[in-house]
mmCIF file of C-alpha atoms in Angstrom:
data_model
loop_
_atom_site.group_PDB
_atom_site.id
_atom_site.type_symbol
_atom_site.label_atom_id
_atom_site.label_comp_id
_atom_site.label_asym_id
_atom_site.label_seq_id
_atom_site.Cartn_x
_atom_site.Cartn_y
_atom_site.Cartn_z
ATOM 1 C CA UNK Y 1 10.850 -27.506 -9.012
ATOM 2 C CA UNK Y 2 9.992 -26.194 -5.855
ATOM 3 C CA UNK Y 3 7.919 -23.046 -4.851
ATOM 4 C CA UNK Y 4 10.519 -21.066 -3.868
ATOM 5 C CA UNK Y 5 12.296 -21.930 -6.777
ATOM 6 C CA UNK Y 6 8.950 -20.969 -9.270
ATOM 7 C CA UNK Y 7 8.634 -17.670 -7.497
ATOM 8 C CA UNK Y 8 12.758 -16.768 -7.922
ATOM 9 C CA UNK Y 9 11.230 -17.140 -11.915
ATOM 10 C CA UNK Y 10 8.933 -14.187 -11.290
ATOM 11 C CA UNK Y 11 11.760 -12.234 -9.197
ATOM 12 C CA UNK Y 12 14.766 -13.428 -8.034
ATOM 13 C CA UNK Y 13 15.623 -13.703 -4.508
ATOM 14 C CA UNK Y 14 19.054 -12.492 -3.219
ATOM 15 C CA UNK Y 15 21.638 -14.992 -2.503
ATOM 16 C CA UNK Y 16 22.250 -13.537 1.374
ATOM 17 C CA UNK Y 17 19.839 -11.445 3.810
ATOM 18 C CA UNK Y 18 21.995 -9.227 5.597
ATOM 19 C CA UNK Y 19 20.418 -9.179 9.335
ATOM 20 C CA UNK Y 20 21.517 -6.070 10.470
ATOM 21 C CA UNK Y 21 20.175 -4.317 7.335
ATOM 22 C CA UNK Y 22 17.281 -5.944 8.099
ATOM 23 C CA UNK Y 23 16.846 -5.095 11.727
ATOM 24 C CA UNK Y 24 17.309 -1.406 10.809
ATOM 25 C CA UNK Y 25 14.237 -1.462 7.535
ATOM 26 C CA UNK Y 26 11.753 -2.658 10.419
ATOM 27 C CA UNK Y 27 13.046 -0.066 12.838
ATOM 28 C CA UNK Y 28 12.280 2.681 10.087
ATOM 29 C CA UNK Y 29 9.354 0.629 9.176
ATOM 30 C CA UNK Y 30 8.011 1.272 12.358
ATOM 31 C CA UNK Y 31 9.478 4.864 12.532
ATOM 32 C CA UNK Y 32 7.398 5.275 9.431
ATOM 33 C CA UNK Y 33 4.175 4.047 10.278
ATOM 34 C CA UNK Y 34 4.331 5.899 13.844
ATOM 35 C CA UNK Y 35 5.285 9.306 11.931
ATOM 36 C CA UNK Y 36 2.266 9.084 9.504
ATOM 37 C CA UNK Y 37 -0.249 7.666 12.162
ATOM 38 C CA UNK Y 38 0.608 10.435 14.541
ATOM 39 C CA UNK Y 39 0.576 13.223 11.689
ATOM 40 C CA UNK Y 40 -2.573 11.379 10.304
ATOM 41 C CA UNK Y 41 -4.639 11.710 13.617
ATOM 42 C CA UNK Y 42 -3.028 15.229 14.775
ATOM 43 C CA UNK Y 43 -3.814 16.785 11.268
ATOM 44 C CA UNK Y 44 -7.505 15.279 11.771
ATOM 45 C CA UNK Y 45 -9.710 18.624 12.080
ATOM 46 C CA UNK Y 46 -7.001 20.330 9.451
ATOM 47 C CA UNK Y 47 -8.731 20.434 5.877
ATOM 48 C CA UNK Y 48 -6.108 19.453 3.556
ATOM 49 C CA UNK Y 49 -3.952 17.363 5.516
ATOM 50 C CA UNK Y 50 -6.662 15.557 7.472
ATOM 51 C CA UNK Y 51 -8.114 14.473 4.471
ATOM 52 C CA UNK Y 52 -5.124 13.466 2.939
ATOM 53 C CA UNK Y 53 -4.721 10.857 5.849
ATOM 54 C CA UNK Y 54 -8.684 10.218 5.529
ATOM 55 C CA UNK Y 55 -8.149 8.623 2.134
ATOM 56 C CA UNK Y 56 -6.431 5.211 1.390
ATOM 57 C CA UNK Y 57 -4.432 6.242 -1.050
ATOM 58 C CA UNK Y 58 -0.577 7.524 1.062
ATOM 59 C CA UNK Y 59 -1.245 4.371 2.712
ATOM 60 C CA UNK Y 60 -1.178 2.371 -0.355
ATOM 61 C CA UNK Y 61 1.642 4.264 -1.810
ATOM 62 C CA UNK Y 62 3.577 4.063 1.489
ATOM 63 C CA UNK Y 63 2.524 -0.023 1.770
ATOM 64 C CA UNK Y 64 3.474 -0.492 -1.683
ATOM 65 C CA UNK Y 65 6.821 0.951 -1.411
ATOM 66 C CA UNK Y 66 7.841 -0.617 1.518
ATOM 67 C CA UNK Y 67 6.486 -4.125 0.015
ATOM 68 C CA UNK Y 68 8.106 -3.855 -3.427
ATOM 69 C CA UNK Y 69 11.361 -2.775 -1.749
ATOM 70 C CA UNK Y 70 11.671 -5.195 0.483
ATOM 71 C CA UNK Y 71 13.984 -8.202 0.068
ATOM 72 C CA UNK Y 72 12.026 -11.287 -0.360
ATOM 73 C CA UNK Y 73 8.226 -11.714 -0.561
ATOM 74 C CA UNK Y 74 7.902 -13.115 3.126
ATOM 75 C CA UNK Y 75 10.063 -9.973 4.434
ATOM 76 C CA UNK Y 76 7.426 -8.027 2.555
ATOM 77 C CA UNK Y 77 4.487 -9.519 3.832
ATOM 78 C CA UNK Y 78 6.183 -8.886 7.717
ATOM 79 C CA UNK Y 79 7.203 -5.091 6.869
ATOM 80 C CA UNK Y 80 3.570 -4.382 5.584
ATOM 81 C CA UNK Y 81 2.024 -5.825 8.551
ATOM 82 C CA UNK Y 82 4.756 -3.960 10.857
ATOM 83 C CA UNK Y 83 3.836 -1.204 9.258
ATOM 84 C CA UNK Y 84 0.060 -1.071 9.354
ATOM 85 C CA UNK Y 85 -0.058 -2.123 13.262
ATOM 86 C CA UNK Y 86 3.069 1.188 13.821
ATOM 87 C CA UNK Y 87 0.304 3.020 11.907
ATOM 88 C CA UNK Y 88 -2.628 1.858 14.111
ATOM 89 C CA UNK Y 89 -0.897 2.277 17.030
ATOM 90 C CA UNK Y 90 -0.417 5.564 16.355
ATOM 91 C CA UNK Y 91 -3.532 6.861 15.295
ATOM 92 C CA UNK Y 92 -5.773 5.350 18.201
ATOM 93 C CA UNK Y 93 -3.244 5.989 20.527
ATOM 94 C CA UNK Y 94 -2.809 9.286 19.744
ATOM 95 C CA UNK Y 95 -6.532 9.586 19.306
ATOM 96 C CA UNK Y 96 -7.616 7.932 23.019
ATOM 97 C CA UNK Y 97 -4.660 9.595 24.854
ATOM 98 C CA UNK Y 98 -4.428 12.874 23.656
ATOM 99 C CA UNK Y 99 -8.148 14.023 22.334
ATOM 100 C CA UNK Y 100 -10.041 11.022 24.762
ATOM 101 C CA UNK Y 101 -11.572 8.721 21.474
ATOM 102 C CA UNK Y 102 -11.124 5.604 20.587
ATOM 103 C CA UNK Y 103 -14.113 4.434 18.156
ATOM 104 C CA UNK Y 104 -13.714 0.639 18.898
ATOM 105 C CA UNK Y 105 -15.652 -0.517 15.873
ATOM 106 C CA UNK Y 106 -13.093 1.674 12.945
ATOM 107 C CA UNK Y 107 -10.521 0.182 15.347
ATOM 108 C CA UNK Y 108 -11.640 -3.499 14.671
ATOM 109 C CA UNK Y 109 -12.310 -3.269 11.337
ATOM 110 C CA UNK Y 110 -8.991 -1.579 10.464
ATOM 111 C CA UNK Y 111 -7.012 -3.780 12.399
ATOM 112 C CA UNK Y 112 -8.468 -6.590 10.826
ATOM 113 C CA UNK Y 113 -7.350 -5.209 7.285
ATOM 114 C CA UNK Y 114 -3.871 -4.666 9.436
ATOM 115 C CA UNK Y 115 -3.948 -8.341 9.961
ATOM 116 C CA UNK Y 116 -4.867 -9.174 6.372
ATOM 117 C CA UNK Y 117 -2.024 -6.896 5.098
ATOM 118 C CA UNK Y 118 1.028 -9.826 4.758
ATOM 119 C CA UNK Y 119 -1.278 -11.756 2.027
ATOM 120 C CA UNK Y 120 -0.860 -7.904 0.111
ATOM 121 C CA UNK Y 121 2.729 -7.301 0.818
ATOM 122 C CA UNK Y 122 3.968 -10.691 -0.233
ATOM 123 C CA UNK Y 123 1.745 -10.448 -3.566
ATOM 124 C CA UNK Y 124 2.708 -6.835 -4.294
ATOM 125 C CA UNK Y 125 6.835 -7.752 -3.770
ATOM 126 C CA UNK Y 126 6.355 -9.921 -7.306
ATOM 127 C CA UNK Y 127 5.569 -6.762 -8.955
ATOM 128 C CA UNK Y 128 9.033 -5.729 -9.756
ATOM 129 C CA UNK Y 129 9.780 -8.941 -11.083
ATOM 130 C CA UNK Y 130 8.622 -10.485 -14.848
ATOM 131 C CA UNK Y 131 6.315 -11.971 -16.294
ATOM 132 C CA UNK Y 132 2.327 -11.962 -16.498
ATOM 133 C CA UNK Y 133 2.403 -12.693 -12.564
ATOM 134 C CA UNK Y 134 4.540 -9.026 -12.026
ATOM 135 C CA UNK Y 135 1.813 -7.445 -14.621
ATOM 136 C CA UNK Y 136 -0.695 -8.520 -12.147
ATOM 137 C CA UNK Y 137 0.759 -7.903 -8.699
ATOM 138 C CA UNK Y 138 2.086 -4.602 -9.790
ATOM 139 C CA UNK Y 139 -1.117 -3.516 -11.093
ATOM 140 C CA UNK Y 140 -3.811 -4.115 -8.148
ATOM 141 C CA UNK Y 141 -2.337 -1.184 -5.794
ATOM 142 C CA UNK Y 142 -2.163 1.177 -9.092
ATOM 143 C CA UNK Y 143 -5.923 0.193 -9.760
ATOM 144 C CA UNK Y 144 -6.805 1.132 -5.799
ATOM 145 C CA UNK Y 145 -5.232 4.488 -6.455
ATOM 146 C CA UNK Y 146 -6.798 4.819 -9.686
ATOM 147 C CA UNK Y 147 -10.730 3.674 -8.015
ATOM 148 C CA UNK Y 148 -10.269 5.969 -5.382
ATOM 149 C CA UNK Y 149 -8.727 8.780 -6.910
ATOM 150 C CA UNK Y 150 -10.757 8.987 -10.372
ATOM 151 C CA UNK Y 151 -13.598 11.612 -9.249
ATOM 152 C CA UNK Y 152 -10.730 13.916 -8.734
ATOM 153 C CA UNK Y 153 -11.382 15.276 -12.488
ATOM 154 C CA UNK Y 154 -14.660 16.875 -11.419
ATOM 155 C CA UNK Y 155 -14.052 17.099 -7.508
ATOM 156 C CA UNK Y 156 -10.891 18.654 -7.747
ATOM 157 C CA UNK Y 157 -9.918 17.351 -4.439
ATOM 158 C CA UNK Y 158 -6.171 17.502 -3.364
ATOM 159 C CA UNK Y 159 -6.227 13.795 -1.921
ATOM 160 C CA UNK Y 160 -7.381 12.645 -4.922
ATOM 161 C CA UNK Y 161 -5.616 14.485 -7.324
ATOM 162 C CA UNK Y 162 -2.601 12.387 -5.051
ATOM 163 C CA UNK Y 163 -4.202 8.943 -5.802
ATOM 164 C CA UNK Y 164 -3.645 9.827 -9.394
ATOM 165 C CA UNK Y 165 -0.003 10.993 -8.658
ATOM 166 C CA UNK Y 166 0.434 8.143 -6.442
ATOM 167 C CA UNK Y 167 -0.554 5.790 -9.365
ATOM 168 C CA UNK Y 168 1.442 7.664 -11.550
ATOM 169 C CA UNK Y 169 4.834 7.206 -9.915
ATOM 170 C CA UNK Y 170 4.188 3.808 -9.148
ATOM 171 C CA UNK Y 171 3.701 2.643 -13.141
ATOM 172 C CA UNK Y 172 7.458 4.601 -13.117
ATOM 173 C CA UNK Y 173 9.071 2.756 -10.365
ATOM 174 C CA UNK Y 174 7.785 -0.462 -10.051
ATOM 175 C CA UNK Y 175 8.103 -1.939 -14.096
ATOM 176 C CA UNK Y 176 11.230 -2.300 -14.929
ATOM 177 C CA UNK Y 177 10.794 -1.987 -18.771
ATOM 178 C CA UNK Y 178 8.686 0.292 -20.656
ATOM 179 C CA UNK Y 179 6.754 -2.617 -22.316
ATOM 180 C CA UNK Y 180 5.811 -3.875 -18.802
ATOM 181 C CA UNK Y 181 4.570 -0.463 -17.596
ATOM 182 C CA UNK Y 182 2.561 -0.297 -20.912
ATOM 183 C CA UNK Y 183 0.817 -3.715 -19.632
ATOM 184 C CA UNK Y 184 0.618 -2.604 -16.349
ATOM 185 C CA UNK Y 185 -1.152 0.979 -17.269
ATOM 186 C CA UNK Y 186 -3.975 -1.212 -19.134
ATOM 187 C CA UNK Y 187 -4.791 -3.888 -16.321
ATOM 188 C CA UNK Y 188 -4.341 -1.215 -13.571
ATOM 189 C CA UNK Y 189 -7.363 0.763 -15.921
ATOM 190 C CA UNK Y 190 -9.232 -2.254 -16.111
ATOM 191 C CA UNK Y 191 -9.225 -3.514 -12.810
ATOM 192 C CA UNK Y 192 -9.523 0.162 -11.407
ATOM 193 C CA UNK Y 193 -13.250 -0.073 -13.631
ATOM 194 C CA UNK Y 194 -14.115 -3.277 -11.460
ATOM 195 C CA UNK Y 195 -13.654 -2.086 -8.514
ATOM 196 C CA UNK Y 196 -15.281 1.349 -9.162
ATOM 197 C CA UNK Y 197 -18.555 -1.226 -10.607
ATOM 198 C CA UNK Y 198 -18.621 -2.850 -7.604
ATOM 199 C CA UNK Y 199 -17.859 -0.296 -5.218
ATOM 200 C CA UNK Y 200 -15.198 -2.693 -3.890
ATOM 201 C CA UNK Y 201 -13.485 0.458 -1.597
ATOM 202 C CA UNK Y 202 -16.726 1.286 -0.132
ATOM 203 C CA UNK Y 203 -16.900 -2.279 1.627
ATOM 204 C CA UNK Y 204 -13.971 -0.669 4.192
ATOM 205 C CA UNK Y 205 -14.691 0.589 7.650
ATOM 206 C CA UNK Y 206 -14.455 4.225 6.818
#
């Protein structure tokens, strides 16, 4: 059996990729990550919304989506990486042009996790498949969400509070049968407890 044919196990691939459906999901890939990259950097010195775009967690949700959505796990992997570099582009762009800053090192060290995105989108397309392996991929973004947004329930802050909801609608959408979602809740919860241990988000260039 070969691997392609192990993976359709987990989730099945479709029969035909239709290329000009295709061409037009990476132009609103790229739509999408230059939208929240500019709104992210313009909303910067704005409480609410510049935190919002501060935190990880709408670029999880957003990555997730456009991962899980996507039509086979190597499309997935090339969308998530299209749309973190649309994203980047953006933001520093925006940021260097428009307000004259461009902190090289966040730049790097983002752009690196950019770079590192495919290995993400190609696991996290498996999570609306079946099986232990769609438990899994399904539940590591829910557990990011969950990590970062947990002190929401004494910090009361908005961005958090979306983590949560982020998480939340995510255990909806991306099991496909109650009984999955129930698995998925529990590893998200565990995993979320490793991370938050091991301060796992804290390693990121904030």
């Amino acid at each position: 059996m070969s691997i392609k044919e192990k993976f359709g196990i987990i989730r099945e691939y479709p029969e035909k990729v239709n290329a000009k459906r295709e061409a037009l999901f990476v132009l609103l890939v790229i739509l999408i990550g230059l939208i929240l990259g500019f709104i992210a950097k313009a909303t910067d010195s704005v409480s609410v919304m510049g935190e919002i775009g501060t935190y990880l967690g709408v670029w999880i949700f957003a990555a997730t989506l456009i991962a899980a959505f996507s039509r086979s796990p190597l499309l997935s992997a090339l969308h998530t990486l299209i749309f973190f570099l649309a994203m980047l582009i953006s933001y520093y762009a925006y940021g260097s042009l428009a307000l004259g800053f461009f902190p090289r090192a966040y730049f790097l060290g983002w752009l690196i996790i950019a770079l590192l995105s495919p290995i993400g989108g190609f696991v996290v397309w498996f999570s609306r498949g079946k099986g232990r392996i769609a438990i899994i991929c399904a539940s590591i973004p829910i557990a990011m969400l969950i990590a970062e947004g947990h002190p929401a329930y004494y910090t009361y802050k908005i961005p958090l509070i979306l983590d949560l909801i982020f998480a939340l609608i995510l255990i909806m959408i991306l099991p496909k049968t109650w009984k999955q979602r129930g698995f998925v809740t529990l590893v998200a919860a565990a995993l979320s407890l490793v991370l938050v241990k091991f301060y796992v988000l804290s390693f990121l260039p904030w």
